[in-house]
Amino acid sequence: MKGNQTKQTARTGMIARLVAVALSMAFAAVLEAAGPSTERGAFPLASWNDGASKKAIIDFVTRVTNAGGPDFVQPAERIAVFDNDGTLWAEQPMYFQFFFMLDRVKALAPQHPEWKTEEPFASVLKGDLRAVLAGGERALVQIGMATHAGTTTDEFGKIVGDWMATAKHPKTGRLLTEMVYQPMLELLAFLRASGFKTFIVTGGGIEFMRPWSARVYGVPPEQVIGSSIKTKYEMRDGKPMLVRLPEIDFVDDGPGKPVGIQTHIGRRPIAAFGNSDGDLQMLQWTTAGAGPRLALLVHHTDAEREYAYGRQSSIGRLDKALDEAQGRGWTVVDMKQDWKTIFPAVSREN
Amino acid sequence: MKGNQTKQTARTGMIARLVAVALSMAFAAVLEAAGPSTERGAFPLASWNDGASKKAIIDFVTRVTNAGGPDFVQPAERIAVFDNDGTLWAEQPMYFQFFFMLDRVKALAPQHPEWKTEEPFASVLKGDLRAVLAGGERALVQIGMATHAGTTTDEFGKIVGDWMATAKHPKTGRLLTEMVYQPMLELLAFLRASGFKTFIVTGGGIEFMRPWSARVYGVPPEQVIGSSIKTKYEMRDGKPMLVRLPEIDFVDDGPGKPVGIQTHIGRRPIAAFGNSDGDLQMLQWTTAGAGPRLALLVHHTDAEREYAYGRQSSIGRLDKALDEAQGRGWTVVDMKQDWKTIFPAVSREN
């Protein structure tokens, strides 16, 4: 029985490696088809400067994939989780989902004449963001519900997809989907080529990410975890619908991230990537497991090529997590030092 | 641009097929390593008698995998969802998770001297199931919370895994993990070999299934959707824990199933498999999408080899869903007619 088991395990392992290679090829093809992000040699980590961060990543992946070594991890257990805002794409001057909310209020305004005088909508329509933000969390939730609820899931997916196809960044003029970090795209691809299953664990809306995560990151909808509002199943004219309700279901941020990971994945990741205090618990949870672990924080240090912010920022504050990273020896990426390029090269047809 | 895209799509498709073959080999190995279930030729559907049910399955899979045909579905969209109780394994004389609850009350009783006199626990300890059930939903929730909450997720996974390793069926004496349906194991394997991603969507507890779903069904934890209680992230002596709270989070049954599918998968399945009215909405939701769809109900018609029940049963009632299946032309498996064998062959060492 034992010998037979060992043989089967070896065979399973061998086939698993074969699958990993096939998968990496498939994902490379998917990414290539997706656009410019990996047109130039993405393997392994071509846009990363040599240094402690790149070395930590490569050392970790080498250890967990070395079938003969003491730190070998079965492919099924190679789970990697990525925050989105500030980790995979930019989050300044404000979260991109907030741009969506503002544009959506404008698009819906003709159906809501009362918004001309009703706050916080009146301020949104006047473009007075300071007044909107002065309304605090309550105002943001009001705008969030008005722009995220009331549709079916199918309708909402189409709304987001259509918006994302043209929405541009106010500073760079790039499409928001081109405000992703080239080195992180390479990291996603490198991990998948090494047999990892990559998940996004975002404080943003789960259904806000799903319409484009496969195309932009190579992460399919079923591997996106995020904040959500409630949905309700109902029949309309004999056709089933999932209707989005104006009620918060789950907040996938801070201590919510390990909860979301458990709900969706059901096992502990071995690698976690974030950039702010909202990712602290995800990194704690990931690194508290037995065996080799990788925890990495992206520190925004490059005011010239992107933005420089951290301990004092209201968006993407990196304070407690930075202290903990230093104390625990987590990898901290210095964007200015560690990344050769920030954003992917983009070739425009027009 | 067009020509390049076509080439990339073709390449992606080719590699995807390569991956599908590799995956099918890997999963066959996993299933083989798991035990007896696929020792005898499982491809394709060896334990299914020729007939309308087997034909419907094979026709559907042939159509969606035929790259040149009008019904071709990209591998990424080949999502199949399976109910568990009564669809993948038996659910009579009662849901197996209820056996777990009873055994767990007994195991915890020494720490709860008050249970000797406090209902519904007193009746459980006396073995008076009639009295327990007379307590209705309230009694069941009380027992459920007492036996499912209060531990960490890691502890609970170990408790379930240990219990499942020895728990036996009261009628057949088989391990509960051997009360799975051989034809359905073959169906899972056949779909995966055809590029499908298989998910379990159970009314039972999500964390009750995850410790053994990979071994028994070849379905990893991240592809299990189920009912849940809330969990809370907390630090104990500097170590992060996810603590299970005595509060219902989500009921993955009836209209909850499409909601759970959307939350976890984020896209509509193209094939759904169930056996009771609790699966009706899942089948409605699946079949309401465009393109080829497969909906299948397992009808328990074999009193001799398993159990015969349906329209009148309190467990696994199949009434409204059976009417709808007949009206919509969904496939209804007649266990007695359609299945050559019900349970996998088991070879005992002792």
mmCIF file of N, CA, C and O in Angstrom, chain A residues 18-80:
data_model
loop_
_atom_site.group_PDB
_atom_site.id
_atom_site.type_symbol
_atom_site.label_atom_id
_atom_site.label_comp_id
_atom_site.label_asym_id
_atom_site.label_seq_id
_atom_site.Cartn_x
_atom_site.Cartn_y
_atom_site.Cartn_z
ATOM 1 N N LEU A 18 3.842 19.061 -15.139
ATOM 2 C CA LEU A 18 3.486 19.154 -16.556
ATOM 3 C C LEU A 18 2.349 20.155 -16.741
ATOM 4 O O LEU A 18 2.378 21.019 -17.623
ATOM 5 N N VAL A 19 1.351 20.026 -15.858
ATOM 6 C CA VAL A 19 0.204 20.932 -15.921
ATOM 7 C C VAL A 19 0.661 22.368 -15.677
ATOM 8 O O VAL A 19 0.244 23.291 -16.369
ATOM 9 N N ALA A 20 1.555 22.535 -14.706
ATOM 10 C CA ALA A 20 2.023 23.879 -14.384
ATOM 11 C C ALA A 20 2.672 24.526 -15.601
ATOM 12 O O ALA A 20 2.426 25.688 -15.910
ATOM 13 N N VAL A 21 3.474 23.742 -16.300
ATOM 14 C CA VAL A 21 4.135 24.273 -17.487
ATOM 15 C C VAL A 21 3.093 24.627 -18.547
ATOM 16 O O VAL A 21 3.107 25.708 -19.121
ATOM 17 N N ALA A 22 2.145 23.708 -18.752
ATOM 18 C CA ALA A 22 1.097 23.969 -19.746
ATOM 19 C C ALA A 22 0.301 25.199 -19.359
ATOM 20 O O ALA A 22 0.013 26.062 -20.186
ATOM 21 N N LEU A 23 -0.011 25.303 -18.079
ATOM 22 C CA LEU A 23 -0.772 26.456 -17.601
ATOM 23 C C LEU A 23 0.000 27.747 -17.827
ATOM 24 O O LEU A 23 -0.556 28.759 -18.238
ATOM 25 N N SER A 24 1.280 27.703 -17.533
ATOM 26 C CA SER A 24 2.070 28.921 -17.682
ATOM 27 C C SER A 24 2.082 29.363 -19.141
ATOM 28 O O SER A 24 1.985 30.539 -19.441
ATOM 29 N N MET A 25 2.137 28.377 -20.037
ATOM 30 C CA MET A 25 2.087 28.714 -21.456
ATOM 31 C C MET A 25 0.731 29.326 -21.798
ATOM 32 O O MET A 25 0.650 30.329 -22.488
ATOM 33 N N ALA A 26 -0.298 28.705 -21.269
ATOM 34 C CA ALA A 26 -1.642 29.200 -21.559
ATOM 35 C C ALA A 26 -1.816 30.613 -21.046
ATOM 36 O O ALA A 26 -2.332 31.487 -21.726
ATOM 37 N N PHE A 27 -1.350 30.844 -19.815
ATOM 38 C CA PHE A 27 -1.517 32.172 -19.240
ATOM 39 C C PHE A 27 -0.660 33.193 -19.959
ATOM 40 O O PHE A 27 -1.061 34.326 -20.153
ATOM 41 N N ALA A 28 0.525 32.781 -20.358
ATOM 42 C CA ALA A 28 1.368 33.693 -21.116
ATOM 43 C C ALA A 28 0.624 34.103 -22.385
ATOM 44 O O ALA A 28 0.605 35.266 -22.763
ATOM 45 N N ALA A 29 -0.035 33.129 -23.007
ATOM 46 C CA ALA A 29 -0.778 33.434 -24.225
ATOM 47 C C ALA A 29 -1.929 34.379 -23.930
ATOM 48 O O ALA A 29 -2.185 35.326 -24.659
ATOM 49 N N VAL A 30 -2.633 34.124 -22.830
ATOM 50 C CA VAL A 30 -3.742 34.989 -22.452
ATOM 51 C C VAL A 30 -3.252 36.414 -22.236
ATOM 52 O O VAL A 30 -3.809 37.371 -22.756
ATOM 53 N N LEU A 31 -2.167 36.546 -21.489
ATOM 54 C CA LEU A 31 -1.644 37.879 -21.207
ATOM 55 C C LEU A 31 -1.202 38.567 -22.487
ATOM 56 O O LEU A 31 -1.432 39.749 -22.687
ATOM 57 N N GLU A 32 -0.579 37.787 -23.355
ATOM 58 C CA GLU A 32 -0.093 38.349 -24.597
ATOM 59 C C GLU A 32 -1.273 38.877 -25.413
ATOM 60 O O GLU A 32 -1.234 39.986 -25.929
ATOM 61 N N ALA A 33 -2.339 38.054 -25.457
ATOM 62 C CA ALA A 33 -3.516 38.459 -26.206
ATOM 63 C C ALA A 33 -4.152 39.704 -25.595
ATOM 64 O O ALA A 33 -4.807 40.475 -26.260
ATOM 65 N N ALA A 34 -3.916 39.906 -24.308
ATOM 66 C CA ALA A 34 -4.592 40.982 -23.587
ATOM 67 C C ALA A 34 -4.087 42.356 -23.981
ATOM 68 O O ALA A 34 -4.772 43.346 -23.810
ATOM 69 N N GLY A 35 -2.890 42.455 -24.477
ATOM 70 C CA GLY A 35 -2.416 43.779 -24.831
ATOM 71 C C GLY A 35 -0.916 43.921 -24.669
ATOM 72 O O GLY A 35 -0.173 42.957 -24.829
ATOM 73 N N PRO A 36 -0.520 45.097 -24.328
ATOM 74 C CA PRO A 36 0.890 45.406 -24.397
ATOM 75 C C PRO A 36 1.693 44.913 -23.198
ATOM 76 O O PRO A 36 2.900 44.882 -23.244
ATOM 77 N N SER A 37 0.999 44.504 -22.142
ATOM 78 C CA SER A 37 1.677 44.396 -20.859
ATOM 79 C C SER A 37 2.846 43.421 -20.853
ATOM 80 O O SER A 37 3.788 43.605 -20.103
ATOM 81 N N THR A 38 2.765 42.356 -21.633
ATOM 82 C CA THR A 38 3.873 41.415 -21.564
ATOM 83 C C THR A 38 4.520 41.206 -22.927
ATOM 84 O O THR A 38 5.103 40.186 -23.195
ATOM 85 N N GLU A 39 4.380 42.209 -23.781
ATOM 86 C CA GLU A 39 4.972 42.057 -25.106
ATOM 87 C C GLU A 39 6.487 41.909 -25.017
ATOM 88 O O GLU A 39 7.077 41.106 -25.704
ATOM 89 N N ARG A 40 7.068 42.685 -24.111
ATOM 90 C CA ARG A 40 8.512 42.552 -23.951
ATOM 91 C C ARG A 40 8.775 41.551 -22.853
ATOM 92 O O ARG A 40 8.039 41.495 -21.866
ATOM 93 N N GLY A 41 9.827 40.773 -23.041
ATOM 94 C CA GLY A 41 10.153 39.641 -22.171
ATOM 95 C C GLY A 41 9.734 39.823 -20.716
ATOM 96 O O GLY A 41 10.318 40.613 -19.979
ATOM 97 N N ALA A 42 8.743 39.066 -20.290
ATOM 98 C CA ALA A 42 8.231 39.218 -18.935
ATOM 99 C C ALA A 42 8.837 38.198 -17.979
ATOM 100 O O ALA A 42 8.649 38.297 -16.792
ATOM 101 N N PHE A 43 9.535 37.200 -18.489
ATOM 102 C CA PHE A 43 10.053 36.134 -17.623
ATOM 103 C C PHE A 43 11.531 36.293 -17.419
ATOM 104 O O PHE A 43 12.253 36.447 -18.377
ATOM 105 N N PRO A 44 12.005 36.072 -16.248
ATOM 106 C CA PRO A 44 11.267 36.309 -15.022
ATOM 107 C C PRO A 44 11.575 37.694 -14.500
ATOM 108 O O PRO A 44 12.731 38.041 -14.308
ATOM 109 N N LEU A 45 10.583 38.470 -14.311
ATOM 110 C CA LEU A 45 10.680 39.767 -13.643
ATOM 111 C C LEU A 45 11.624 40.732 -14.352
ATOM 112 O O LEU A 45 12.478 41.373 -13.724
ATOM 113 N N ALA A 46 11.467 40.860 -15.661
ATOM 114 C CA ALA A 46 12.378 41.675 -16.468
ATOM 115 C C ALA A 46 12.381 43.146 -16.056
ATOM 116 O O ALA A 46 13.391 43.828 -16.216
ATOM 117 N N SER A 47 11.280 43.645 -15.546
ATOM 118 C CA SER A 47 11.215 45.062 -15.168
ATOM 119 C C SER A 47 11.648 45.318 -13.726
ATOM 120 O O SER A 47 11.484 46.422 -13.226
ATOM 121 N N TRP A 48 12.148 44.301 -13.061
ATOM 122 C CA TRP A 48 12.637 44.463 -11.688
ATOM 123 C C TRP A 48 14.153 44.634 -11.706
ATOM 124 O O TRP A 48 14.863 43.840 -12.303
ATOM 125 N N ASN A 49 14.628 45.657 -11.040
ATOM 126 C CA ASN A 49 16.069 45.787 -10.867
ATOM 127 C C ASN A 49 16.576 44.704 -9.924
ATOM 128 O O ASN A 49 15.850 44.252 -9.034
ATOM 129 N N ASP A 50 17.817 44.285 -10.152
ATOM 130 C CA ASP A 50 18.418 43.348 -9.202
ATOM 131 C C ASP A 50 18.516 44.019 -7.845
ATOM 132 O O ASP A 50 18.850 45.197 -7.746
ATOM 133 N N GLY A 51 18.198 43.272 -6.818
ATOM 134 C CA GLY A 51 18.213 43.852 -5.473
ATOM 135 C C GLY A 51 17.491 42.918 -4.531
ATOM 136 O O GLY A 51 17.091 41.811 -4.908
ATOM 137 N N ALA A 52 17.317 43.372 -3.301
ATOM 138 C CA ALA A 52 16.772 42.499 -2.253
ATOM 139 C C ALA A 52 15.339 42.039 -2.577
ATOM 140 O O ALA A 52 14.980 40.893 -2.300
ATOM 141 N N SER A 53 14.528 42.929 -3.151
ATOM 142 C CA SER A 53 13.133 42.557 -3.413
ATOM 143 C C SER A 53 13.040 41.450 -4.454
ATOM 144 O O SER A 53 12.379 40.429 -4.239
ATOM 145 N N LYS A 54 13.710 41.667 -5.577
ATOM 146 C CA LYS A 54 13.682 40.654 -6.640
ATOM 147 C C LYS A 54 14.267 39.337 -6.136
ATOM 148 O O LYS A 54 13.726 38.260 -6.406
ATOM 149 N N LYS A 55 15.328 39.450 -5.380
ATOM 150 C CA LYS A 55 15.981 38.246 -4.853
ATOM 151 C C LYS A 55 15.036 37.487 -3.906
ATOM 152 O O LYS A 55 14.940 36.251 -3.954
ATOM 153 N N ALA A 56 14.323 38.219 -3.058
ATOM 154 C CA ALA A 56 13.404 37.569 -2.111
ATOM 155 C C ALA A 56 12.324 36.788 -2.854
ATOM 156 O O ALA A 56 11.963 35.668 -2.471
ATOM 157 N N ILE A 57 11.810 37.384 -3.941
ATOM 158 C CA ILE A 57 10.760 36.716 -4.723
ATOM 159 C C ILE A 57 11.309 35.448 -5.378
ATOM 160 O O ILE A 57 10.733 34.364 -5.271
ATOM 161 N N ILE A 58 12.452 35.603 -6.040
ATOM 162 C CA ILE A 58 12.997 34.457 -6.783
ATOM 163 C C ILE A 58 13.448 33.355 -5.830
ATOM 164 O O ILE A 58 13.208 32.167 -6.090
ATOM 165 N N ASP A 59 14.041 33.742 -4.713
ATOM 166 C CA ASP A 59 14.451 32.733 -3.729
ATOM 167 C C ASP A 59 13.242 31.939 -3.233
ATOM 168 O O ASP A 59 13.272 30.711 -3.141
ATOM 169 N N PHE A 60 12.179 32.667 -2.912
ATOM 170 C CA PHE A 60 10.975 32.012 -2.393
ATOM 171 C C PHE A 60 10.395 31.029 -3.413
ATOM 172 O O PHE A 60 10.117 29.865 -3.098
ATOM 173 N N VAL A 61 10.258 31.501 -4.649
ATOM 174 C CA VAL A 61 9.658 30.643 -5.681
ATOM 175 C C VAL A 61 10.553 29.436 -5.949
ATOM 176 O O VAL A 61 10.068 28.309 -6.134
ATOM 177 N N THR A 62 11.842 29.654 -5.936
ATOM 178 C CA THR A 62 12.775 28.545 -6.155
ATOM 179 C C THR A 62 12.624 27.489 -5.062
ATOM 180 O O THR A 62 12.584 26.288 -5.340
ATOM 181 N N ARG A 63 12.515 27.951 -3.818
ATOM 182 C CA ARG A 63 12.398 27.015 -2.696
ATOM 183 C C ARG A 63 11.108 26.207 -2.760
ATOM 184 O O ARG A 63 11.120 24.981 -2.621
ATOM 185 N N VAL A 64 9.979 26.870 -2.991
ATOM 186 C CA VAL A 64 8.702 26.147 -2.912
ATOM 187 C C VAL A 64 8.459 25.247 -4.128
ATOM 188 O O VAL A 64 7.603 24.361 -4.074
ATOM 189 N N THR A 65 9.223 25.479 -5.211
ATOM 190 C CA THR A 65 9.025 24.638 -6.402
ATOM 191 C C THR A 65 10.117 23.578 -6.538
ATOM 192 O O THR A 65 10.071 22.777 -7.470
ATOM 193 N N ASN A 66 11.065 23.562 -5.625
ATOM 194 C CA ASN A 66 12.153 22.578 -5.684
ATOM 195 C C ASN A 66 11.679 21.253 -5.082
ATOM 196 O O ASN A 66 11.652 21.079 -3.858
ATOM 197 N N ALA A 67 11.318 20.326 -5.980
ATOM 198 C CA ALA A 67 10.649 19.085 -5.545
ATOM 199 C C ALA A 67 11.496 18.271 -4.577
ATOM 200 O O ALA A 67 10.969 17.525 -3.756
ATOM 201 N N GLY A 68 12.807 18.400 -4.656
ATOM 202 C CA GLY A 68 13.651 17.623 -3.747
ATOM 203 C C GLY A 68 13.928 18.321 -2.425
ATOM 204 O O GLY A 68 14.417 17.707 -1.485
ATOM 205 N N GLY A 69 13.610 19.601 -2.356
ATOM 206 C CA GLY A 69 14.038 20.406 -1.211
ATOM 207 C C GLY A 69 13.095 20.361 -0.025
ATOM 208 O O GLY A 69 11.967 19.877 -0.129
ATOM 209 N N PRO A 70 13.566 20.895 1.099
ATOM 210 C CA PRO A 70 12.777 20.842 2.337
ATOM 211 C C PRO A 70 11.587 21.808 2.333
ATOM 212 O O PRO A 70 10.671 21.636 3.135
ATOM 213 N N ASP A 71 11.596 22.792 1.460
ATOM 214 C CA ASP A 71 10.529 23.801 1.449
ATOM 215 C C ASP A 71 9.538 23.602 0.315
ATOM 216 O O ASP A 71 8.714 24.476 0.038
ATOM 217 N N PHE A 72 9.601 22.449 -0.323
ATOM 218 C CA PHE A 72 8.707 22.181 -1.450
ATOM 219 C C PHE A 72 7.245 22.287 -1.017
ATOM 220 O O PHE A 72 6.854 21.799 0.037
ATOM 221 N N VAL A 73 6.444 22.934 -1.844
ATOM 222 C CA VAL A 73 5.006 23.070 -1.589
ATOM 223 C C VAL A 73 4.250 22.488 -2.781
ATOM 224 O O VAL A 73 4.541 22.832 -3.932
ATOM 225 N N GLN A 74 3.309 21.595 -2.501
ATOM 226 C CA GLN A 74 2.492 21.017 -3.566
ATOM 227 C C GLN A 74 1.804 22.137 -4.353
ATOM 228 O O GLN A 74 1.349 23.119 -3.762
ATOM 229 N N PRO A 75 1.692 21.986 -5.683
ATOM 230 C CA PRO A 75 1.053 23.033 -6.494
ATOM 231 C C PRO A 75 -0.313 23.455 -5.956
ATOM 232 O O PRO A 75 -0.638 24.642 -5.975
ATOM 233 N N ALA A 76 -1.104 22.497 -5.489
ATOM 234 C CA ALA A 76 -2.448 22.853 -5.006
ATOM 235 C C ALA A 76 -2.404 23.855 -3.861
ATOM 236 O O ALA A 76 -3.341 24.621 -3.652
ATOM 237 N N GLU A 77 -1.304 23.849 -3.117
ATOM 238 C CA GLU A 77 -1.180 24.752 -1.964
ATOM 239 C C GLU A 77 -0.495 26.068 -2.319
ATOM 240 O O GLU A 77 -0.305 26.927 -1.466
ATOM 241 N N ARG A 78 -0.081 26.196 -3.564
ATOM 242 C CA ARG A 78 0.605 27.443 -3.975
ATOM 243 C C ARG A 78 -0.426 28.518 -4.299
ATOM 244 O O ARG A 78 -0.745 28.791 -5.454
ATOM 245 N N ILE A 79 -0.933 29.125 -3.243
ATOM 246 C CA ILE A 79 -1.954 30.164 -3.360
ATOM 247 C C ILE A 79 -1.292 31.517 -3.090
ATOM 248 O O ILE A 79 -0.642 31.689 -2.055
ATOM 249 N N ALA A 80 -1.457 32.444 -4.029
ATOM 250 C CA ALA A 80 -0.907 33.793 -3.854
ATOM 251 C C ALA A 80 -2.046 34.807 -3.936
ATOM 252 O O ALA A 80 -2.898 34.716 -4.820
#
